[in-house]
GROMACS .gro file of N, CA, C and O in nm:
model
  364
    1UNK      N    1   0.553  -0.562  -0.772
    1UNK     CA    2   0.435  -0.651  -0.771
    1UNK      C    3   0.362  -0.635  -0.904
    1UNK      O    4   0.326  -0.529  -0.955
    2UNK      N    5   0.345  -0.763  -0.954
    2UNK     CA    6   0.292  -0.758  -1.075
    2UNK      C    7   0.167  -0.742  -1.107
    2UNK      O    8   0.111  -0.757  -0.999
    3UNK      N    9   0.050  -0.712  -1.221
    3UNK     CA   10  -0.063  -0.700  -1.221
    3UNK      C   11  -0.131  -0.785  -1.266
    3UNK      O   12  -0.119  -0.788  -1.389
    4UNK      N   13  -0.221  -0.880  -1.215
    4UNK     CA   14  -0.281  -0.995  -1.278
    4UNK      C   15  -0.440  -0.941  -1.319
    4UNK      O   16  -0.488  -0.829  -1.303
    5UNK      N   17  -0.508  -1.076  -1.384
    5UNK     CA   18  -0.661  -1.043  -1.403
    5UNK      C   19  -0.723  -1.129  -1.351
    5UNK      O   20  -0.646  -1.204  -1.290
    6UNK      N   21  -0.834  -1.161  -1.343
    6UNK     CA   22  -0.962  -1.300  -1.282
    6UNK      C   23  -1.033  -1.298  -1.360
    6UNK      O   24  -1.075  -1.187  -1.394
    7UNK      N   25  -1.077  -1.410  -1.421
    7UNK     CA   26  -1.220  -1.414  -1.423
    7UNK      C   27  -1.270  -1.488  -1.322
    7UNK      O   28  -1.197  -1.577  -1.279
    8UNK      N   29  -1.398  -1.471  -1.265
    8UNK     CA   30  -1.438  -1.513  -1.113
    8UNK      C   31  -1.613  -1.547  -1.153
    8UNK      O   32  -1.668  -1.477  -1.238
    9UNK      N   33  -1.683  -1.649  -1.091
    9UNK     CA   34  -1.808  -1.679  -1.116
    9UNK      C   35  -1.833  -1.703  -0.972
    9UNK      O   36  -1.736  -1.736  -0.904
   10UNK      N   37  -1.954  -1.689  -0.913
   10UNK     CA   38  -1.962  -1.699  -0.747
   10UNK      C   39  -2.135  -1.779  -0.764
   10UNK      O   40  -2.229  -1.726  -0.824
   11UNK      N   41  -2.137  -1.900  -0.702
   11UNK     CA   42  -2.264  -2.007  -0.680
   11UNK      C   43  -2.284  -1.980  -0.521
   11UNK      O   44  -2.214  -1.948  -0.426
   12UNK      N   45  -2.469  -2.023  -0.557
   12UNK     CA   46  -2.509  -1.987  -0.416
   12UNK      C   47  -2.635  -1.870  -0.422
   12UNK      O   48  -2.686  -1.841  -0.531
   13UNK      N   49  -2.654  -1.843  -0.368
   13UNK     CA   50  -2.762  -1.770  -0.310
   13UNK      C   51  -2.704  -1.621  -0.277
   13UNK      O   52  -2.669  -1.577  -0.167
   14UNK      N   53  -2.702  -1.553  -0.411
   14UNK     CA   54  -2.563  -1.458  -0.412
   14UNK      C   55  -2.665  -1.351  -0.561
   14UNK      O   56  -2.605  -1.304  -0.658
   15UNK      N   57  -2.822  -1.336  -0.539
   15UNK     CA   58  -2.864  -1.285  -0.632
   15UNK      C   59  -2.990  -1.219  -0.540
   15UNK      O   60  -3.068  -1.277  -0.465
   16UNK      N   61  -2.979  -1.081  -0.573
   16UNK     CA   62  -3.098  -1.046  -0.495
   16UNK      C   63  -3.080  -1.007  -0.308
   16UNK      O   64  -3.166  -0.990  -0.221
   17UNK      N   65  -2.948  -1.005  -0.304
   17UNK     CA   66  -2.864  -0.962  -0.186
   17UNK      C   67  -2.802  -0.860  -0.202
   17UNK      O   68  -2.753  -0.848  -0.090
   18UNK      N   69  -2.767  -0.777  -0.259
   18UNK     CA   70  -2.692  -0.642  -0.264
   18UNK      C   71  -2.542  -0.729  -0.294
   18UNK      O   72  -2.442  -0.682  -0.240
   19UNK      N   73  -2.530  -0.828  -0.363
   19UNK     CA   74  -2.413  -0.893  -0.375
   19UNK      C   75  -2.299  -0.805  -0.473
   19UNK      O   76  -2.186  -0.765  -0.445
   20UNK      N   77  -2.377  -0.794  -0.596
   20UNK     CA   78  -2.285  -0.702  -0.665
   20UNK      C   79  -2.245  -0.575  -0.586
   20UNK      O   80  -2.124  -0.560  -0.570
   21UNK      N   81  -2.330  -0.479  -0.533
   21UNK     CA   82  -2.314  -0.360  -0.475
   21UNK      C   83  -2.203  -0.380  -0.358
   21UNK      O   84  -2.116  -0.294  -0.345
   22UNK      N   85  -2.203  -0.475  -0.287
   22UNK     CA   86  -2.102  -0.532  -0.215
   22UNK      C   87  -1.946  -0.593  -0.265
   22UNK      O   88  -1.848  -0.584  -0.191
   23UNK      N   89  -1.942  -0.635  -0.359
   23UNK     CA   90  -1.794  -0.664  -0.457
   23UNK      C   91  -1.780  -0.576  -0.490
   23UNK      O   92  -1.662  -0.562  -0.523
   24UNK      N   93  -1.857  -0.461  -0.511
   24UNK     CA   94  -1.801  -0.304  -0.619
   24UNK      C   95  -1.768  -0.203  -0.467
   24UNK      O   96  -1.691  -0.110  -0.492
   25UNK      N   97  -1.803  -0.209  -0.358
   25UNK     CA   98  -1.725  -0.189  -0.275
   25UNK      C   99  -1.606  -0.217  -0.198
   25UNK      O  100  -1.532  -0.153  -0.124
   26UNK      N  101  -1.617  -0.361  -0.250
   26UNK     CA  102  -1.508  -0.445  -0.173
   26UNK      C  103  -1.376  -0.407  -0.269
   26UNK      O  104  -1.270  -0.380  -0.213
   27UNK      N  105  -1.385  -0.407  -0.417
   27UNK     CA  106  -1.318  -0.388  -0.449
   27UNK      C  107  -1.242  -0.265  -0.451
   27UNK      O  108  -1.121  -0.247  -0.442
   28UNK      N  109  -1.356  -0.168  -0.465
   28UNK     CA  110  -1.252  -0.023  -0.420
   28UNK      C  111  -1.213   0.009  -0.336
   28UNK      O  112  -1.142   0.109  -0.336
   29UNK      N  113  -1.243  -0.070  -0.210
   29UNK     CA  114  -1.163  -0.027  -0.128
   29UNK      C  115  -1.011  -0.066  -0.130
   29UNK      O  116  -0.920  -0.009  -0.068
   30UNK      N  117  -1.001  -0.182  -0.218
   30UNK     CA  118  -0.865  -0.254  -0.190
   30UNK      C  119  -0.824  -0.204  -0.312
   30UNK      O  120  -0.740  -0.286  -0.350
   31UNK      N  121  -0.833  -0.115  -0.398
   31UNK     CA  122  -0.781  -0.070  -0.551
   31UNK      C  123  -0.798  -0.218  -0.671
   31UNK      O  124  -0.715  -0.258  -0.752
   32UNK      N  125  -0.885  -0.252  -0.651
   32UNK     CA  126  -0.915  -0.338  -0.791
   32UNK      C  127  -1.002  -0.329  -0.881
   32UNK      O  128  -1.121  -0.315  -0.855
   33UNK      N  129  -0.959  -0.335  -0.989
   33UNK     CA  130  -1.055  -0.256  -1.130
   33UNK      C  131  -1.167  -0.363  -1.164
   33UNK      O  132  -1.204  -0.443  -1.079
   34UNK      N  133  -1.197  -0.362  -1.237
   34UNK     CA  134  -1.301  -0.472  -1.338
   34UNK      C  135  -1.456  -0.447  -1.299
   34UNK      O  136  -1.515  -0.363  -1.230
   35UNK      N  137  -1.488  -0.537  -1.361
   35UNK     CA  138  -1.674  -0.539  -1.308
   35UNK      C  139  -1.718  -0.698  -1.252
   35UNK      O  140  -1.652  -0.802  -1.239
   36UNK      N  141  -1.885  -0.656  -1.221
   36UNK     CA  142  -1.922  -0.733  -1.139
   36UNK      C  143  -2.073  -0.767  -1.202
   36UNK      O  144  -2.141  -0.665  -1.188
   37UNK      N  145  -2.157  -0.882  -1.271
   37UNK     CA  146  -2.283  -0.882  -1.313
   37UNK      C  147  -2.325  -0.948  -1.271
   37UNK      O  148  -2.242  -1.022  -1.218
   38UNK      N  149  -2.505  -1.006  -1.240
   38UNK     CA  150  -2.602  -1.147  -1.285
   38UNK      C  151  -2.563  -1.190  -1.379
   38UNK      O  152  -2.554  -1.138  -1.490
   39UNK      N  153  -2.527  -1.322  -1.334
   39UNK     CA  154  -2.545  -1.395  -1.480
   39UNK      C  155  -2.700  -1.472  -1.503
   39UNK      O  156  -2.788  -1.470  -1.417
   40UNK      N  157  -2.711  -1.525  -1.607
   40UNK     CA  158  -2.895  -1.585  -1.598
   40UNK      C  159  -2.873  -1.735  -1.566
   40UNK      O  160  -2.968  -1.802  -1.605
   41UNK      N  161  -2.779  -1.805  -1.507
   41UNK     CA  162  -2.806  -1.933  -1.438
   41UNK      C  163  -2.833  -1.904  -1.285
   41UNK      O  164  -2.884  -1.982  -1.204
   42UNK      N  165  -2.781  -1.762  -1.260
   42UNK     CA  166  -2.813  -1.715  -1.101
   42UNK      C  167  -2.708  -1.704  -1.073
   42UNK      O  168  -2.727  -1.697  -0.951
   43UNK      N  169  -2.566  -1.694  -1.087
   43UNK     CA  170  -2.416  -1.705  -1.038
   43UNK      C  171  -2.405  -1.523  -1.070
   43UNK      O  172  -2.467  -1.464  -1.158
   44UNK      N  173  -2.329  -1.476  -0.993
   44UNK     CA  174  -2.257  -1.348  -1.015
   44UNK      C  175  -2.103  -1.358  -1.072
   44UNK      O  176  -2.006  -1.378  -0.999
   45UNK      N  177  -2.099  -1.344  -1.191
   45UNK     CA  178  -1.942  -1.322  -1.244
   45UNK      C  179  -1.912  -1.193  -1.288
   45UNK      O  180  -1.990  -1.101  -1.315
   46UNK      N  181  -1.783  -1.197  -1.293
   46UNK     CA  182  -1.686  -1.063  -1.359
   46UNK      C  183  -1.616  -1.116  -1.412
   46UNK      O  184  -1.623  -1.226  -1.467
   47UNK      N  185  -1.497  -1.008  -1.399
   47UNK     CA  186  -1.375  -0.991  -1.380
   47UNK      C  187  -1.309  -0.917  -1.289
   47UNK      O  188  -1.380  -0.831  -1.237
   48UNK      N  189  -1.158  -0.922  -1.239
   48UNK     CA  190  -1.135  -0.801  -1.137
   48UNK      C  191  -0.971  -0.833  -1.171
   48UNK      O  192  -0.915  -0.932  -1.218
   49UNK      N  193  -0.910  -0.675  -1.114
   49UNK     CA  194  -0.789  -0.675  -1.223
   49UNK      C  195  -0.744  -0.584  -1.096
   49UNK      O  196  -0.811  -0.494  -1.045
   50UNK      N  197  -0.585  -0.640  -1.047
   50UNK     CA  198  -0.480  -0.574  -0.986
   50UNK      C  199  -0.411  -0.642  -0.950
   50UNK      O  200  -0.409  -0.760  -0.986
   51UNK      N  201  -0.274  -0.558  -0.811
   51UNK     CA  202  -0.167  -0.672  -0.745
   51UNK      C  203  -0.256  -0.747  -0.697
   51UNK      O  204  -0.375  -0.738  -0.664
   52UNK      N  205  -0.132  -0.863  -0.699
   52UNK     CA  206  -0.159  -1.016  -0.683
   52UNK      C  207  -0.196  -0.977  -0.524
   52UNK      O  208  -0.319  -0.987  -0.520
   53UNK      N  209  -0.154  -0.942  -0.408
   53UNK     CA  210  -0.234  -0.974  -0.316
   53UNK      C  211  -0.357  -0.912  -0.284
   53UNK      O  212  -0.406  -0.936  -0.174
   54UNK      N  213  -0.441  -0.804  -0.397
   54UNK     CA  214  -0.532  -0.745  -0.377
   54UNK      C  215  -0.618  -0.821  -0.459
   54UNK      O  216  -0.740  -0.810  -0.444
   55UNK      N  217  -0.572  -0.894  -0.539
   55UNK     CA  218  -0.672  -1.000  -0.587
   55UNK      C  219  -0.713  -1.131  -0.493
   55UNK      O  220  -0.818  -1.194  -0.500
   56UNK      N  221  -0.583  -1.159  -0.390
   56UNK     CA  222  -0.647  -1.302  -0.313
   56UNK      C  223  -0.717  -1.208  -0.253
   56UNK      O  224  -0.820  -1.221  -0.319
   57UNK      N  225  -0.747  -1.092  -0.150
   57UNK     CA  226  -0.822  -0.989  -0.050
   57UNK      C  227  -0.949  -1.022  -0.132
   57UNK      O  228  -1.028  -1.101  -0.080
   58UNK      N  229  -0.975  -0.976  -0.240
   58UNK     CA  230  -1.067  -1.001  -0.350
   58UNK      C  231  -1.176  -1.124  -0.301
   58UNK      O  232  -1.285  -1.130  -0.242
   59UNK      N  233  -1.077  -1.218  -0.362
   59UNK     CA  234  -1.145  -1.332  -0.396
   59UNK      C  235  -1.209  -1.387  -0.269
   59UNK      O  236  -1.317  -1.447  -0.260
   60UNK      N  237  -1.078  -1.339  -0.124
   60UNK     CA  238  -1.170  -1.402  -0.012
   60UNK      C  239  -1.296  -1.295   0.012
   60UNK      O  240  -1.384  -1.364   0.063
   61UNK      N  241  -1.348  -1.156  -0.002
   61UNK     CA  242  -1.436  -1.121  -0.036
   61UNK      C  243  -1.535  -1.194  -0.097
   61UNK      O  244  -1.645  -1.195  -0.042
   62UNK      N  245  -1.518  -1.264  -0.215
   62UNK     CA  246  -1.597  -1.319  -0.293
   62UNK      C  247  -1.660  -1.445  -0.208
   62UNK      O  248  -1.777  -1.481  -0.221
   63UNK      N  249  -1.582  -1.497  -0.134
   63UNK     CA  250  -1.634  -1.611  -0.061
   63UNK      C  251  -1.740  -1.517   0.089
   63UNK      O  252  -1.850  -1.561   0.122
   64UNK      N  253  -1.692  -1.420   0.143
   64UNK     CA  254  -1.766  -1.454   0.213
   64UNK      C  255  -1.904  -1.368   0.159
   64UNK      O  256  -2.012  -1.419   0.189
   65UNK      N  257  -1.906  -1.253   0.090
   65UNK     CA  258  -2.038  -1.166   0.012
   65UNK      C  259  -2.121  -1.137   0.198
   65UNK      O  260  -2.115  -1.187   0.310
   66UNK      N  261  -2.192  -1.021   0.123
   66UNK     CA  262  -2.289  -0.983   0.196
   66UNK      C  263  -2.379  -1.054   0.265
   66UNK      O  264  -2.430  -1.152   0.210
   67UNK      N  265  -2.421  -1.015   0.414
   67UNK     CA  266  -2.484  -1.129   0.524
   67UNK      C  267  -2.601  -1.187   0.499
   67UNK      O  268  -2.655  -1.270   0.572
   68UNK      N  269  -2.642  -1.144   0.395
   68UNK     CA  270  -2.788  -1.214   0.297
   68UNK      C  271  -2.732  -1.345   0.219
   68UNK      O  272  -2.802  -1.446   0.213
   69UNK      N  273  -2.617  -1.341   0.167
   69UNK     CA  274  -2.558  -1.429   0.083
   69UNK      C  275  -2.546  -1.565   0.180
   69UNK      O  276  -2.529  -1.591   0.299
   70UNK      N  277  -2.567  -1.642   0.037
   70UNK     CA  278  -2.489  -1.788   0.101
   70UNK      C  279  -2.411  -1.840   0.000
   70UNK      O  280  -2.467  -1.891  -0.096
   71UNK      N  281  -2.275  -1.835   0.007
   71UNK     CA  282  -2.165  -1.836  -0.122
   71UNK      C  283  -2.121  -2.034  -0.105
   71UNK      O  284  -2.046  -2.088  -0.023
   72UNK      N  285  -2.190  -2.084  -0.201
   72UNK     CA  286  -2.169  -2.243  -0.234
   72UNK      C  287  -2.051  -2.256  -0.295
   72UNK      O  288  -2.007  -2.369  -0.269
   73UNK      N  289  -1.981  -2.198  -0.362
   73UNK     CA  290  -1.868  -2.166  -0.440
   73UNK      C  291  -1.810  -2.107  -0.515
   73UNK      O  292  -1.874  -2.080  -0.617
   74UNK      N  293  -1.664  -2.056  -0.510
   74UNK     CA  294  -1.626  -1.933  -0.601
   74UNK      C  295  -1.531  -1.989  -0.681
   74UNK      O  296  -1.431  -2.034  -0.624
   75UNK      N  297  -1.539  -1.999  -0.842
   75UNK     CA  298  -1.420  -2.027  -0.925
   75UNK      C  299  -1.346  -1.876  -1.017
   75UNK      O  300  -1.390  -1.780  -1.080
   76UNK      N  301  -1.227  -1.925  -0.980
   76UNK     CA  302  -1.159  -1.810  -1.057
   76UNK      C  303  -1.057  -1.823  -1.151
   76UNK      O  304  -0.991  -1.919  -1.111
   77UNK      N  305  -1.010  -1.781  -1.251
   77UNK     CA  306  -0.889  -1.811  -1.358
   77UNK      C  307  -0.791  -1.672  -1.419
   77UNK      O  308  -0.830  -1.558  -1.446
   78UNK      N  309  -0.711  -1.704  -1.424
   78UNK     CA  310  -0.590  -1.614  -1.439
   78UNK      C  311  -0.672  -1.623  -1.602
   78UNK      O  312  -0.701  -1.723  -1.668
   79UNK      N  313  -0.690  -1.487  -1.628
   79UNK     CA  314  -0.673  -1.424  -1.816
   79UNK      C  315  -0.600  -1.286  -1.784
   79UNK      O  316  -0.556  -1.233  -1.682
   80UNK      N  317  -0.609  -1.246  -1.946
   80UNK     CA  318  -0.521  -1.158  -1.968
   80UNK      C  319  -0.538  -1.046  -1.906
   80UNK      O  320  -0.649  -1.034  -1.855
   81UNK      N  321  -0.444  -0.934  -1.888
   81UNK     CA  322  -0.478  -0.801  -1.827
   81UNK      C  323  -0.562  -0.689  -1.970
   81UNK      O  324  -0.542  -0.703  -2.090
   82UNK      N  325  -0.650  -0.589  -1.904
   82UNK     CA  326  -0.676  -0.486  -1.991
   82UNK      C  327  -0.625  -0.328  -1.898
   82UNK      O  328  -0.630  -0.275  -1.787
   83UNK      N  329  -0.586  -0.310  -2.011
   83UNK     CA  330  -0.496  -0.144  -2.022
   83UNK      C  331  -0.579  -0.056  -1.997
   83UNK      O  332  -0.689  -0.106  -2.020
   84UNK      N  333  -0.593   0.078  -1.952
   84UNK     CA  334  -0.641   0.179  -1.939
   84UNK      C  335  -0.832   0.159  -1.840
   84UNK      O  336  -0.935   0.224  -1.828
   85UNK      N  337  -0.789   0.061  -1.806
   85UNK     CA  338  -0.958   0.036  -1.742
   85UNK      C  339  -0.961   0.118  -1.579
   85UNK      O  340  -0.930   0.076  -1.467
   86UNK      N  341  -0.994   0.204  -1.613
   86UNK     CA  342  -1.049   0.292  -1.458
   86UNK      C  343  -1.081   0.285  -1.331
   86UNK      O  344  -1.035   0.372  -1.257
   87UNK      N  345  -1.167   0.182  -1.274
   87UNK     CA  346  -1.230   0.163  -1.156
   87UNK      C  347  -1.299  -0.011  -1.143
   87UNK      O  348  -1.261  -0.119  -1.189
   88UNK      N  349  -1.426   0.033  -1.051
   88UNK     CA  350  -1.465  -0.102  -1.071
   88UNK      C  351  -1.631  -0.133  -1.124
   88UNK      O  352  -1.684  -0.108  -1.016
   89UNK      N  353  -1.705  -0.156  -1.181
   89UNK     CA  354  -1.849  -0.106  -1.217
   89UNK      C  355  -1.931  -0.247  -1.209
   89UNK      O  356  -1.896  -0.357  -1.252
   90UNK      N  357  -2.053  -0.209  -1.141
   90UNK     CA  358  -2.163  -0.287  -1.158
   90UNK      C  359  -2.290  -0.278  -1.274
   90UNK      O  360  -2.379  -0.193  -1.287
   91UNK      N  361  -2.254  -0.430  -1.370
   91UNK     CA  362  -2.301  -0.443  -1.496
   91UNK      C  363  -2.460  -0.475  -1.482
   91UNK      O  364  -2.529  -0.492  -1.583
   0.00000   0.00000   0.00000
């Protein structure tokens, strides 16, 4: 199984919910690296980096977020992988 990357942006009412703190769990539990920030239009993006089916686990994470959240939509895109990156961190 090969190792892919995301970039991922999440719309909605997904700021001020423990949203990040919730993807940086979600992800370790399933072994996926990358990070998780605010962005300043109000969307939460990263990146997140592993096997391909721990990235769809991921992404449906991303849709449903923490029970405060209301997730309007999640876009994501295949980029490149990075080497030696450790865990998963909230930016």
């Amino acid at each position: 199984m090969s190792t892919k990357r995301i970039s991922y942006k999440v719309d909605g009412e997904v700021q001020g919910v423990s949203f990040r703190y919730y993807t940086c769990k979600q992800a370790k539990s399933i072994g996926v690296t990358g990070f998780v920030t605010n962005a300043s239009d109000g969307t939460v993006q990263g990146e997140a980096q592993g096997r391909e089916d721990a990235l769809n686990a991921f992404v449906q994470y991303l849709h449903k977020g923490p029970s405060a959240a209301n997730v309007t939509a999640v876009e994501h895109a295949d980029i490149s992988t990075k080497s030696g990156e450790g865990g998963f961190s909230v930016k």
